Amino acid sequence: MTHNILKPVALLALFAASGTAGAQTVLNVSTWLPPAHGATMAQNQWCEAVEKESKGSLKCNLLPKAVSAPPGTFDAVRDGLADVSYTVDGYTPGRFIFTQVAEFPFLGDSSTATSVAYQRIYDKYFAPLGEHRGVKTLAVFTHGPGIIFTVKQPVASAADAAKLKFRIGGGNINELSKLMGWNTTLKPATDSFELLSTGVMDGTFFPDESLQSMRLGMVKYATTFPGGLYNTSFVFMMNKAKYDSLKPEERAAIDKVSGEYAARLFAAGWDRTDAASRDIQKTTGVQRQMANEAFVNEVKAKQAQLEDKWVAAAEGRGLKNARAVLAEFRAETQKLK
């Protein structure tokens, strides 16, 4: 009799164990960029890598719409509205200081070089200081070199730019624009189509790919700079409580495909879509010109002030020898060219 009672109990325990072994932990993933954008596709690739490394224990649920407007994404992930997402550090001015190291003029001509160098510097100097406290930082990265795009007239000088109104995304380009005397408004990338199509803004500062991903067919002129007029720092992040709740082997799977691995994923996507956009611009008649020496020198003159300001702010937040850190970042970027 006892033997017969135990049989179903044992079977129940077996089924419960099987269910636990096959259970998946779901990560709710949010993006505020279009599905075909390089950053969205890179995030999807990361999800595939996580599922593979965790042997199916972790799986991403791609949310049908963003859990927040771009400027609120950091707090949305911190508060658990999504488990994983990315955002632009400069969308919340003054909140993040160390990240601006990756946003200065003339840093590099590819997202890969700047992103990998940035990740290495971040791990070495910034991560221990916890500027992204409240979330688990999975990676940091940048877009490609920043360009001046305009609708109705080319920009051949700083004086030309001063006559126009521009949308910008925040960070160091916001500070540089103030020093240059330019009329700029801080708005998310996703607002660009409306601002340019309605004539509220005359142009925008963007990497190449954004002409396609943001549907900016009205843009007719581009002014490029060696190494970019600016760059933009992104953070790829996870809700810290969610990360801490995972099994050790699941955290190990995430760690393995984060850091430089993830930075390279996002950077490769950006470089690929930048190149594709340049090809499309040739067929759509966008007139491109490289800024002349005088224009570049005008920017360089203000860049020195910008760097001085950053050094003071970064050291005020506990970063030692900030100027040397900036020099090391530039040197690392050059090595990765």
Coordinates of C-alpha atoms in Angstrom, one line a residue:
M1 CA 0.0 0.0 0.0
T2 CA 2.7 2.4 1.0
H3 CA 4.6 1.5 -2.2
N4 CA 1.6 2.5 -4.3
I5 CA 1.1 5.8 -2.6
L6 CA 4.7 6.8 -3.2
K7 CA 4.6 6.0 -6.9
P8 CA 2.5 9.0 -8.0
V9 CA 4.4 11.3 -5.6
A10 CA 7.7 10.2 -7.1
L11 CA 6.3 10.8 -10.6
L12 CA 5.1 14.3 -9.6
A13 CA 8.5 15.1 -8.3
L14 CA 10.1 13.9 -11.6
F15 CA 7.7 16.1 -13.7
A16 CA 8.5 19.1 -11.5
A17 CA 12.2 18.5 -11.9
S18 CA 11.8 18.2 -15.6
G19 CA 9.8 21.4 -15.8
T20 CA 12.4 23.3 -13.8
A21 CA 15.3 22.0 -15.9
G22 CA 13.5 23.2 -19.1
A23 CA 12.3 26.5 -17.7
Q24 CA 13.4 29.7 -19.4
T25 CA 14.1 33.0 -17.9
V26 CA 12.6 35.7 -20.1
L27 CA 14.3 39.1 -20.6
N28 CA 12.0 41.8 -21.7
V29 CA 13.9 43.9 -24.3
S30 CA 13.0 47.4 -25.4
T31 CA 14.2 49.5 -28.3
W32 CA 13.2 53.0 -29.3
L33 CA 14.8 52.9 -32.8
P34 CA 13.2 51.4 -35.9
P35 CA 13.4 47.6 -36.4
A36 CA 15.9 47.9 -39.3
H37 CA 18.2 50.2 -37.4
G38 CA 21.7 48.9 -36.8
A39 CA 21.4 49.3 -33.1
T40 CA 18.1 47.4 -32.9
M41 CA 19.6 44.6 -35.0
A42 CA 22.7 44.5 -32.9
Q43 CA 20.6 44.1 -29.8
N44 CA 18.7 41.3 -31.4
Q45 CA 22.0 39.6 -32.3
W46 CA 23.0 40.0 -28.6
C47 CA 19.8 38.3 -27.6
E48 CA 20.6 35.3 -29.9
A49 CA 24.1 35.1 -28.4
V50 CA 22.7 35.1 -24.9
E51 CA 20.2 32.3 -25.7
K52 CA 23.0 30.3 -27.3
E53 CA 25.5 30.8 -24.4
S54 CA 22.9 30.0 -21.8
K55 CA 21.9 26.8 -23.7
G56 CA 18.4 28.1 -24.0
S57 CA 18.0 29.0 -20.3
L58 CA 17.7 32.7 -21.2
K59 CA 15.4 34.1 -23.9
C60 CA 14.6 37.6 -25.0
N61 CA 11.1 38.9 -25.4
L62 CA 11.2 41.8 -27.9
L63 CA 8.6 44.3 -26.7
P64 CA 6.3 45.6 -29.4
K65 CA 6.9 49.2 -28.5
A66 CA 9.4 51.2 -26.5
V67 CA 8.7 51.4 -22.8
S68 CA 9.7 55.0 -22.7
A69 CA 10.6 58.0 -24.8
P70 CA 14.4 57.9 -25.5
P71 CA 15.4 60.3 -22.7
G72 CA 13.5 58.2 -20.1
T73 CA 15.0 54.9 -21.1
F74 CA 17.7 54.7 -18.5
D75 CA 15.3 55.2 -15.7
A76 CA 12.8 52.8 -17.3
V77 CA 15.4 50.0 -17.2
R78 CA 16.5 51.0 -13.7
D79 CA 12.9 50.8 -12.5
G80 CA 12.2 47.5 -14.2
L81 CA 9.8 48.6 -17.0
A82 CA 12.2 46.7 -19.3
D83 CA 15.0 44.3 -18.5
V84 CA 17.3 45.3 -21.3
S85 CA 17.7 48.4 -23.6
Y86 CA 20.1 51.1 -24.6
T87 CA 20.1 54.9 -24.6
V88 CA 22.1 58.0 -25.4
D89 CA 23.9 59.3 -22.3
G90 CA 23.5 62.9 -23.5
Y91 CA 19.7 62.8 -23.6
T92 CA 19.8 63.7 -19.9
P93 CA 22.2 66.7 -19.8
G94 CA 24.5 66.9 -16.8
R95 CA 23.7 63.5 -15.5
F96 CA 26.7 61.6 -17.0
I97 CA 30.1 63.2 -17.2
F98 CA 32.7 60.5 -17.8
T99 CA 30.8 59.3 -20.9
Q100 CA 31.6 62.6 -22.7
V101 CA 35.1 61.3 -23.2
A102 CA 33.8 59.5 -26.3
E103 CA 32.0 62.6 -27.7
F104 CA 34.8 65.0 -28.6
P105 CA 35.5 66.2 -32.2
F106 CA 37.9 64.3 -34.5
L107 CA 38.0 61.0 -32.6
G108 CA 37.8 58.6 -35.5
D109 CA 36.2 57.6 -38.8
S110 CA 34.5 54.4 -37.6
S111 CA 32.2 53.3 -34.9
T112 CA 34.3 50.2 -34.3
A113 CA 37.5 52.0 -33.4
T114 CA 35.8 54.5 -31.1
S115 CA 33.5 52.0 -29.5
V116 CA 36.1 49.4 -28.7
A117 CA 38.5 52.0 -27.3
Y118 CA 35.7 53.5 -25.3
Q119 CA 34.8 50.1 -23.8
R120 CA 38.3 49.5 -22.8
I121 CA 38.7 52.9 -21.2
Y122 CA 35.3 52.6 -19.5
D123 CA 36.2 49.2 -18.0
K124 CA 39.5 50.5 -16.7
Y125 CA 38.5 53.9 -15.4
F126 CA 34.8 54.6 -15.4
A127 CA 33.1 51.4 -14.3
P128 CA 34.8 51.5 -10.8
L129 CA 33.4 55.0 -10.3
G130 CA 29.8 53.8 -10.9
E131 CA 28.5 56.6 -13.1
H132 CA 25.7 54.3 -14.5
R133 CA 24.7 53.3 -11.0
G134 CA 21.3 51.8 -10.8
V135 CA 21.6 49.5 -13.8
K136 CA 23.9 46.7 -14.9
T137 CA 26.1 48.2 -17.6
L138 CA 26.4 45.6 -20.4
A139 CA 28.5 47.7 -22.8
V140 CA 29.2 51.2 -24.0
F141 CA 29.5 52.2 -27.6
T142 CA 29.4 55.2 -30.0
H143 CA 27.8 55.8 -33.4
G144 CA 29.9 56.7 -36.5
P145 CA 31.5 60.1 -37.0
G146 CA 29.1 63.1 -36.6
I147 CA 28.2 65.1 -39.7
I148 CA 26.3 68.4 -40.3
F149 CA 23.2 67.7 -42.5
T150 CA 21.1 70.5 -43.9
V151 CA 18.0 70.8 -46.1
K152 CA 18.2 74.0 -48.1
Q153 CA 21.8 75.2 -48.1
P154 CA 25.3 73.9 -47.6
V155 CA 27.5 74.7 -44.6
A156 CA 31.0 75.7 -45.5
S157 CA 32.0 77.6 -42.4
A158 CA 31.2 78.2 -38.8
A159 CA 29.5 81.4 -39.9
D160 CA 27.2 79.5 -42.3
A161 CA 26.2 77.2 -39.4
A162 CA 25.4 80.1 -37.2
K163 CA 22.7 81.3 -39.5
L164 CA 20.7 78.0 -39.2
K165 CA 18.7 76.1 -36.6
F166 CA 19.8 72.5 -35.8
R167 CA 18.5 69.5 -33.9
I168 CA 21.2 67.9 -31.8
G169 CA 21.2 64.9 -29.5
G170 CA 22.9 66.2 -26.4
G171 CA 26.3 65.5 -24.8
N172 CA 29.4 67.3 -25.9
I173 CA 28.0 68.5 -29.2
N174 CA 25.5 70.5 -27.1
E175 CA 28.4 72.2 -25.3
L176 CA 30.5 72.6 -28.5
S177 CA 27.5 74.2 -30.3
K178 CA 27.2 76.8 -27.4
L179 CA 30.9 77.6 -27.7
M180 CA 30.6 78.0 -31.5
G181 CA 27.5 80.3 -31.2
W182 CA 25.2 77.9 -33.1
N183 CA 21.4 77.8 -32.7
T184 CA 20.7 74.3 -31.6
T185 CA 17.9 72.5 -29.8
L186 CA 18.2 69.2 -27.9
K187 CA 15.8 66.7 -29.2
P188 CA 15.8 62.9 -29.6
A189 CA 16.8 61.4 -32.9
T190 CA 13.2 60.1 -33.4
D191 CA 11.9 63.7 -33.6
S192 CA 14.1 64.6 -36.6
F193 CA 11.7 63.8 -39.4
E194 CA 9.0 66.1 -38.1
L195 CA 11.4 68.9 -37.2
L196 CA 13.1 68.9 -40.7
S197 CA 10.0 68.1 -42.8
T198 CA 8.1 71.0 -41.2
G199 CA 10.9 73.4 -41.4
V200 CA 11.1 74.0 -37.7
M201 CA 14.8 73.0 -38.0
D202 CA 17.1 73.7 -41.0
G203 CA 19.3 70.7 -40.3
T204 CA 20.6 68.1 -37.8
F205 CA 23.8 66.7 -36.6
F206 CA 23.9 62.9 -37.2
P207 CA 26.0 60.0 -38.4
D208 CA 25.5 58.9 -42.0
E209 CA 23.1 56.0 -41.3
S210 CA 20.4 58.3 -39.8
L211 CA 19.4 59.7 -43.2
Q212 CA 17.9 56.3 -43.9
S213 CA 16.8 55.1 -40.5
M214 CA 15.1 58.4 -39.7
R215 CA 13.7 58.8 -43.3
L216 CA 15.4 62.2 -43.9
G217 CA 15.0 62.3 -47.6
M218 CA 14.6 66.1 -47.5
V219 CA 18.3 66.5 -46.6
K220 CA 20.4 67.7 -49.5
Y221 CA 23.8 68.7 -48.1
A222 CA 26.4 67.2 -45.8
T223 CA 29.5 68.7 -44.2
T224 CA 31.9 66.1 -42.9
F225 CA 35.0 66.4 -40.7
P226 CA 38.1 64.3 -40.4
G227 CA 37.3 62.0 -37.5
G228 CA 33.8 63.5 -37.1
L229 CA 32.6 66.8 -35.8
Y230 CA 31.5 64.9 -32.7
N231 CA 30.4 61.5 -31.5
T232 CA 27.7 60.2 -29.1
S233 CA 28.0 57.9 -26.2
F234 CA 25.5 55.1 -25.7
V235 CA 25.0 52.7 -22.8
F236 CA 23.6 49.2 -23.3
M237 CA 22.2 48.1 -20.0
M238 CA 20.1 45.7 -17.9
N239 CA 17.9 46.0 -14.9
K240 CA 20.2 45.3 -12.0
A241 CA 17.7 43.4 -9.9
K242 CA 16.9 41.2 -12.9
Y243 CA 20.6 40.5 -13.4
D244 CA 21.2 39.8 -9.7
S245 CA 18.3 37.3 -9.7
L246 CA 19.7 35.1 -12.4
K247 CA 21.5 31.8 -11.7
P248 CA 25.3 32.1 -11.7
E249 CA 25.6 30.2 -15.0
E250 CA 23.0 32.6 -16.6
R251 CA 25.0 35.7 -15.4
A252 CA 28.1 34.1 -16.8
A253 CA 26.4 33.7 -20.1
I254 CA 25.4 37.4 -20.2
D255 CA 28.9 38.5 -19.1
K256 CA 30.5 36.5 -21.8
V257 CA 28.6 38.3 -24.6
S258 CA 28.8 41.8 -22.9
G259 CA 31.6 44.3 -22.7
E260 CA 33.8 44.4 -25.8
Y261 CA 31.8 41.6 -27.5
A262 CA 28.6 43.7 -27.3
A263 CA 30.4 46.9 -28.1
R264 CA 31.7 45.4 -31.3
L265 CA 28.3 44.1 -32.2
F266 CA 26.7 47.6 -32.0
A267 CA 29.7 49.2 -33.7
A268 CA 29.7 46.8 -36.6
G269 CA 26.0 47.4 -37.2
W270 CA 26.7 51.2 -37.2
D271 CA 29.6 51.0 -39.6
R272 CA 27.6 48.7 -42.0
T273 CA 24.6 51.1 -42.1
D274 CA 26.8 54.2 -42.3
A275 CA 28.5 52.7 -45.4
A276 CA 25.1 51.7 -46.9
S277 CA 23.8 55.2 -46.4
R278 CA 26.8 56.8 -48.1
D279 CA 26.0 54.7 -51.2
I280 CA 22.4 55.7 -51.1
Q281 CA 23.4 59.4 -50.8
K282 CA 25.3 59.1 -54.1
T283 CA 22.1 58.0 -55.9
T284 CA 19.8 60.5 -54.2
G285 CA 22.1 63.5 -54.9
V286 CA 23.2 64.6 -51.4
Q287 CA 26.0 67.0 -51.9
R288 CA 28.9 66.1 -49.6
Q289 CA 31.9 68.4 -48.8
M290 CA 34.7 68.0 -46.3
A291 CA 35.1 70.9 -43.9
N292 CA 38.1 73.1 -45.0
E293 CA 41.1 73.8 -42.9
A294 CA 39.7 77.1 -41.6
F295 CA 36.5 75.5 -40.5
V296 CA 38.3 72.6 -38.8
N297 CA 40.6 75.1 -37.0
E298 CA 37.6 77.1 -35.7
V299 CA 36.3 73.9 -34.2
K300 CA 39.7 72.9 -32.7
A301 CA 40.0 76.3 -31.0
K302 CA 36.7 75.6 -29.1
Q303 CA 37.6 72.0 -28.6
A304 CA 40.4 73.0 -26.2
Q305 CA 37.9 74.8 -24.0
L306 CA 35.6 71.9 -24.2
E307 CA 38.3 69.5 -23.0
D308 CA 39.3 71.8 -20.2
K309 CA 35.7 71.9 -19.0
W310 CA 35.4 68.1 -19.2
V311 CA 38.6 67.5 -17.3
A312 CA 37.5 69.8 -14.4
A313 CA 34.0 68.2 -14.3
A314 CA 35.4 64.6 -14.5
E315 CA 38.0 65.2 -11.7
G316 CA 35.2 66.8 -9.7
R317 CA 33.4 63.4 -9.8
G318 CA 36.5 61.5 -8.7
L319 CA 38.3 60.6 -11.9
K320 CA 42.1 61.1 -11.4
N321 CA 44.3 62.5 -14.1
A322 CA 41.3 63.0 -16.5
R323 CA 43.4 64.7 -19.1
A324 CA 45.7 61.6 -19.3
V325 CA 42.6 59.4 -19.5
L326 CA 41.4 61.4 -22.5
A327 CA 44.9 61.1 -24.1
E328 CA 44.9 57.3 -23.5
F329 CA 41.5 57.0 -25.1
R330 CA 42.6 58.9 -28.2
A331 CA 45.7 56.8 -28.5
E332 CA 43.7 53.6 -28.1
T333 CA 41.3 54.8 -30.9
Q334 CA 44.3 55.4 -33.2
K335 CA 45.6 51.9 -32.5
L336 CA 42.3 50.4 -33.5
K337 CA 42.0 52.3 -36.8

